[in-house]
Short mmCIF file of C-alpha atoms and ligand atoms in Angstrom, two decimals:
data_model
loop_
_atom_site.label_atom_id
_atom_site.label_comp_id
_atom_site.label_asym_id
_atom_site.label_seq_id
_atom_site.Cartn_x
_atom_site.Cartn_y
_atom_site.Cartn_z
CA UNK A 753 -16.87 -14.24 32.54
CA UNK A 754 -15.91 -11.01 30.78
CA UNK A 755 -16.28 -11.20 27.02
CA UNK A 756 -12.97 -10.72 25.27
CA UNK A 757 -13.14 -8.85 22.02
CA UNK A 758 -11.57 -10.77 19.17
CA UNK A 759 -9.57 -8.89 16.57
CA UNK A 760 -11.58 -8.73 13.33
CA UNK A 761 -10.46 -10.91 10.45
CA UNK A 762 -8.97 -8.57 7.89
CA UNK A 763 -8.73 -9.59 4.22
CA UNK A 764 -5.18 -9.00 3.07
CA UNK A 765 -4.16 -6.88 0.09
CA UNK A 766 -1.09 -7.47 -2.03
CA UNK A 767 -0.42 -4.28 -3.97
CA UNK A 768 2.19 -3.65 -6.65
CA UNK A 769 3.70 -0.19 -6.99
CA UNK A 770 5.28 -0.06 -10.44
CA UNK A 771 6.76 3.40 -9.76
CA UNK A 772 8.08 4.96 -13.00
CA UNK A 773 8.23 1.67 -14.88
CA UNK A 774 6.04 0.23 -17.60
CA UNK A 775 4.95 0.89 -21.17
CA UNK A 776 1.93 -0.30 -23.12
CA UNK A 777 3.66 -3.66 -23.66
CA UNK A 778 3.58 -4.19 -19.88
CA UNK A 779 -0.09 -5.08 -20.14
CA UNK A 780 1.07 -8.65 -20.71
CA UNK A 781 2.20 -8.73 -17.06
CA UNK A 782 -1.37 -7.95 -16.00
CA UNK A 783 -2.94 -10.54 -18.29
CA UNK A 784 -0.31 -13.04 -17.09
CA UNK A 785 -1.15 -12.22 -13.48
CA UNK A 786 -4.87 -12.54 -14.16
CA UNK A 787 -4.26 -15.97 -15.70
CA UNK A 788 -2.21 -17.15 -12.73
CA UNK A 789 -4.91 -15.93 -10.33
CA UNK A 790 -7.67 -17.60 -12.35
CA UNK A 791 -5.79 -20.90 -12.27
CA UNK A 792 -5.36 -20.78 -8.51
CA UNK A 793 -8.82 -20.45 -7.00
CA UNK A 794 -7.55 -20.49 -3.43
CA UNK A 795 -5.94 -17.04 -3.27
CA UNK A 796 -7.31 -15.41 -0.10
CA UNK A 797 -6.20 -11.82 -0.66
CA UNK A 798 -7.12 -8.84 -2.80
CA UNK A 799 -4.69 -7.98 -5.59
CA UNK A 800 -3.84 -4.49 -6.86
CA UNK A 801 -1.50 -3.07 -9.48
CA UNK A 802 -0.55 0.62 -9.40
CA UNK A 803 1.10 1.51 -12.74
CA UNK A 804 2.13 4.97 -13.95
CA UNK A 805 -1.07 7.01 -14.56
CA UNK A 806 -0.64 6.78 -18.35
CA UNK A 807 -1.33 3.04 -18.18
CA UNK A 808 -4.37 3.03 -15.88
CA UNK A 809 -7.09 2.81 -18.59
CA UNK A 810 -5.18 0.19 -20.58
CA UNK A 811 -4.48 -2.02 -17.56
CA UNK A 812 -8.02 -1.60 -16.27
CA UNK A 813 -9.25 -2.95 -19.59
CA UNK A 814 -6.67 -5.75 -19.54
CA UNK A 815 -7.72 -6.73 -16.00
CA UNK A 816 -11.43 -6.74 -16.78
CA UNK A 817 -13.22 -9.76 -15.31
CA UNK A 818 -10.17 -10.74 -13.26
CA UNK A 819 -9.25 -10.38 -9.59
CA UNK A 820 -6.76 -7.60 -10.37
CA UNK A 821 -7.72 -4.07 -9.31
CA UNK A 822 -5.93 -1.01 -10.68
CA UNK A 823 -4.71 1.98 -8.69
CA UNK A 824 -2.56 5.08 -8.93
CA UNK A 825 0.64 6.19 -7.20
CA UNK A 826 -0.24 9.76 -6.25
CA UNK A 827 -2.94 12.40 -6.69
CA UNK A 828 -3.37 16.14 -6.30
CA UNK A 829 -5.51 17.36 -3.41
CA UNK A 830 -7.75 19.60 -5.53
CA UNK A 831 -10.49 18.52 -7.93
CA UNK A 832 -9.21 20.61 -10.88
CA UNK A 833 -7.45 23.87 -11.66
CA UNK A 834 -4.17 25.46 -12.69
CA UNK A 835 -1.78 22.74 -11.52
CA UNK A 836 0.43 21.88 -14.48
CA UNK A 837 1.43 18.24 -14.61
CA UNK A 838 -0.82 17.13 -11.78
CA UNK A 839 -3.73 14.67 -11.80
CA UNK A 840 -6.72 14.82 -9.45
CA UNK A 841 -8.21 11.88 -7.59
CA UNK A 842 -11.41 12.38 -9.61
CA UNK A 843 -9.42 12.01 -12.85
CA UNK A 844 -7.81 8.82 -11.59
CA UNK A 845 -11.21 7.43 -10.70
CA UNK A 846 -12.47 8.42 -14.14
CA UNK A 847 -9.47 6.62 -15.72
CA UNK A 848 -10.31 3.37 -13.92
CA UNK A 849 -8.41 3.52 -10.61
CA UNK A 850 -10.02 2.33 -7.41
CA UNK A 851 -7.07 2.95 -5.06
CA UNK A 852 -4.35 5.57 -4.81
CA UNK A 853 -1.06 5.48 -2.92
CA UNK A 854 -0.34 8.72 -1.06
CA UNK A 855 2.70 9.83 0.92
CA UNK A 856 5.14 7.32 -0.51
CA UNK A 857 8.60 8.09 0.87
CA UNK A 858 9.88 8.81 -2.64
CA UNK A 859 7.27 11.58 -2.92
CA UNK A 860 7.87 12.80 0.62
CA UNK A 861 11.61 13.00 -0.17
CA UNK A 862 11.61 14.12 -3.83
CA UNK A 863 8.64 16.51 -3.68
CA UNK A 864 8.83 17.72 -0.10
CA UNK A 865 5.41 16.32 0.77
CA UNK A 866 4.58 17.00 4.41
CA UNK A 867 2.12 15.05 6.54
CA UNK A 868 -0.44 17.84 5.94
CA UNK A 869 -0.06 17.48 2.16
CA UNK A 870 -0.38 13.70 2.42
CA UNK A 871 -3.50 14.06 4.53
CA UNK A 872 -5.06 16.47 2.00
CA UNK A 873 -4.34 13.92 -0.75
CA UNK A 874 -5.91 11.11 1.29
CA UNK A 875 -8.98 13.33 1.84
CA UNK A 876 -9.09 13.95 -1.91
CA UNK A 877 -8.97 10.21 -2.53
CA UNK A 878 -11.94 9.70 -0.21
CA UNK A 879 -13.84 12.57 -1.84
CA UNK A 880 -13.37 10.88 -5.22
CA UNK A 881 -14.34 7.44 -3.95
CA UNK A 882 -10.83 5.98 -4.05
CA UNK A 883 -9.27 3.92 -1.28
CA UNK A 884 -6.21 5.77 0.04
CA UNK A 885 -3.07 3.77 0.79
CA UNK A 886 -1.23 6.08 3.19
CA UNK A 887 2.51 5.36 3.48
CA UNK A 888 4.62 5.89 6.58
CA UNK A 889 8.16 4.83 7.41
CA UNK A 890 11.37 5.88 9.13
CA UNK A 891 14.71 6.67 7.51
CA UNK A 892 17.84 4.77 8.41
CA UNK A 893 19.11 7.70 10.53
CA UNK A 894 15.83 7.79 12.46
CA UNK A 895 16.03 4.05 12.99
CA UNK A 896 19.62 4.29 14.23
CA UNK A 897 18.50 7.04 16.63
CA UNK A 898 15.78 4.64 17.88
CA UNK A 899 13.09 7.06 16.78
CA UNK A 900 11.12 4.62 14.62
CA UNK A 901 7.94 4.46 16.70
CA UNK A 902 7.93 8.18 17.42
CA UNK A 903 8.31 8.96 13.70
CA UNK A 904 5.60 6.52 12.66
CA UNK A 905 3.12 7.75 15.27
CA UNK A 906 3.73 11.35 14.17
CA UNK A 907 3.24 10.48 10.49
CA UNK A 908 0.01 8.60 11.25
CA UNK A 909 -1.33 11.47 13.33
CA UNK A 910 -0.55 14.02 10.62
CA UNK A 911 -1.33 12.03 7.47
CA UNK A 912 -4.57 10.20 8.22
CA UNK A 913 -7.90 12.00 7.67
CA UNK A 914 -10.11 12.36 10.76
CA UNK A 915 -12.90 10.30 9.19
CA UNK A 916 -10.74 7.43 7.91
CA UNK A 917 -12.48 4.05 7.97
CA UNK A 918 -11.37 0.49 7.25
CA UNK A 919 -13.12 0.69 3.87
CA UNK A 920 -11.57 3.97 2.76
CA UNK A 921 -8.09 3.80 4.19
CA UNK A 922 -5.10 1.46 4.27
CA UNK A 923 -1.81 2.12 6.03
CA UNK A 924 1.46 0.96 4.45
CA UNK A 925 4.55 0.74 6.65
CA UNK A 926 7.63 1.09 4.47
CA UNK A 927 10.95 1.59 6.26
CA UNK A 928 12.80 3.92 3.84
CA UNK A 929 16.06 1.99 4.26
CA UNK A 930 14.37 -1.25 3.16
CA UNK A 931 13.02 0.12 -0.13
CA UNK A 932 14.85 -1.27 -3.14
CA UNK A 933 17.83 -2.35 -1.02
CA UNK A 934 17.20 -6.05 -0.49
CA UNK A 935 17.34 -5.38 3.26
CA UNK A 936 14.30 -6.00 5.44
CA UNK A 937 13.62 -5.59 9.15
CA UNK A 938 13.42 -8.82 11.14
CA UNK A 939 9.97 -10.33 11.59
CA UNK A 940 10.21 -9.24 15.24
CA UNK A 941 10.88 -5.63 14.29
CA UNK A 942 8.01 -5.66 11.77
CA UNK A 943 5.74 -7.09 14.48
CA UNK A 944 6.73 -4.32 16.89
CA UNK A 945 6.04 -1.51 14.42
CA UNK A 946 2.78 -3.02 13.13
CA UNK A 947 1.56 -3.53 16.71
CA UNK A 948 2.31 0.13 17.43
CA UNK A 949 0.46 1.18 14.25
CA UNK A 950 -2.52 -0.99 15.22
CA UNK A 951 -2.51 0.53 18.69
CA UNK A 952 -2.52 4.07 17.27
CA UNK A 953 -5.31 3.20 14.79
CA UNK A 954 -7.52 1.62 17.46
CA UNK A 955 -6.94 4.53 19.83
CA UNK A 956 -8.02 7.04 17.19
CA UNK A 957 -10.58 5.16 15.10
CA UNK A 958 -11.90 2.46 17.45
CA UNK A 959 -13.39 -0.58 15.66
CA UNK A 960 -12.56 0.96 12.27
CA UNK A 961 -8.91 1.17 13.32
CA UNK A 962 -9.01 -2.46 14.44
CA UNK A 963 -10.21 -3.50 10.96
CA UNK A 964 -7.93 -1.23 8.91
CA UNK A 965 -5.39 -3.02 6.74
CA UNK A 966 -1.73 -2.44 7.53
CA UNK A 967 0.61 -3.42 4.68
CA UNK A 968 4.34 -3.98 4.95
CA UNK A 969 6.55 -2.71 2.11
CA UNK A 970 10.30 -2.73 1.43
CA UNK A 971 12.17 -5.48 -0.44
CA UNK A 972 9.28 -7.97 -0.28
CA UNK A 973 10.11 -10.94 -2.53
CA UNK A 974 8.70 -14.41 -3.11
CA UNK A 975 11.50 -15.75 -0.87
CA UNK A 976 10.56 -13.66 2.20
CA UNK A 977 6.83 -13.16 1.64
CA UNK A 978 5.61 -16.11 3.72
CA UNK A 979 7.62 -14.99 6.75
CA UNK A 980 6.71 -11.30 6.48
CA UNK A 981 3.04 -11.91 5.69
CA UNK A 982 2.81 -14.29 8.63
CA UNK A 983 3.62 -11.53 11.13
CA UNK A 984 0.77 -10.42 13.36
CA UNK A 985 -0.94 -7.23 12.14
CA UNK A 986 0.61 -7.54 8.69
CA UNK A 987 -2.41 -7.52 6.37
CA UNK A 988 -0.61 -7.64 3.06
CA UNK A 989 2.27 -6.12 1.15
CA UNK A 990 3.16 -3.06 -0.91
CA UNK A 991 5.64 -4.34 -3.45
CA UNK A 992 7.95 -2.37 -5.73
CA UNK A 993 10.52 -4.17 -7.88
CA UNK A 994 9.07 -7.66 -7.47
CA UNK A 995 5.64 -6.51 -8.72
CA UNK A 996 6.89 -5.78 -12.25
CA UNK A 997 6.94 -9.40 -13.41
CA UNK A 998 3.75 -11.44 -13.13
CA UNK A 999 5.53 -14.59 -11.91
CA UNK A 1000 7.43 -12.78 -9.13
CA UNK A 1001 4.36 -10.88 -8.03
CA UNK A 1002 2.30 -14.06 -8.02
CA UNK A 1003 5.06 -15.67 -5.95
CA UNK A 1004 4.38 -13.06 -3.26
CA UNK A 1005 0.60 -13.35 -3.60
CA UNK A 1006 1.09 -17.10 -3.08
CA UNK A 1007 1.84 -16.38 0.58
CA UNK A 1008 -1.96 -16.14 0.82
CA UNK A 1009 -2.75 -19.51 -0.73
O1 13P B 2561 8.58 1.29 -2.24
C1 13P B 2561 8.13 0.16 -2.31
C2 13P B 2561 6.71 -0.07 -2.65
O2 13P B 2561 5.97 1.10 -2.58
C3 13P B 2561 8.98 -1.02 -2.07
O3 13P B 2561 9.86 -1.15 -3.13
P1 13P B 2561 10.74 -2.51 -3.28
O4 13P B 2561 9.76 -3.66 -3.13
O5 13P B 2561 11.34 -2.42 -4.63
O6 13P B 2561 11.72 -2.49 -2.15
#
């Protein structure tokens, strides 16, 4: 009998993207989250908070000894130099980050980041020893034109470094029209896109692609987390608004209890 290869078990990640929200006082959300996680010993996923860069050292300290990792929302591709206002991956690592989000649709849209730029940032993350969370997602117009899979495959091809592995790289699928709108794709649509992403990852990276985490992002809330996180090839969530309050974020994490 031919041996059938089983898909590897992938540990999920629930990541919070605070975007441009949070002040020093927000550290109480991290200590609150750490307390909730400590109380519930059965949480089967990794947990990450990505605050504005100014808060990384403070939140890293606040999260010390807990299950909460700290990450950043963007990085520059270079190590250092004359790039006013930018922060390198090495600096983020030095500040306490262990992950960095690259290619978020808000950066692709507001800062004209191309796939090549996103790829250079992901390579910088790897160079610095950070895990890169590479975001892809179609706009509403692209979805209406039934171009979703074509767009996603193109973004993956252009944005992922050639030597990406399951340890260094995470893909986040965030349909642009679902971000901050309260609208989400159906579980069937999420399954279709995540299956296509998995197929593209396996084709390009083999076993590493089979083990790479694929997060879903866009209006994830405690009320829809169980359904969305239960979809095949969904290995966690990238959460915006609902990650700002410890109780809400824990409500989403609870999908993995
Ligand atoms: O953009 C997002 C996370 O990166 C999703 O944001 P919301 O969860 O607020 O829709």
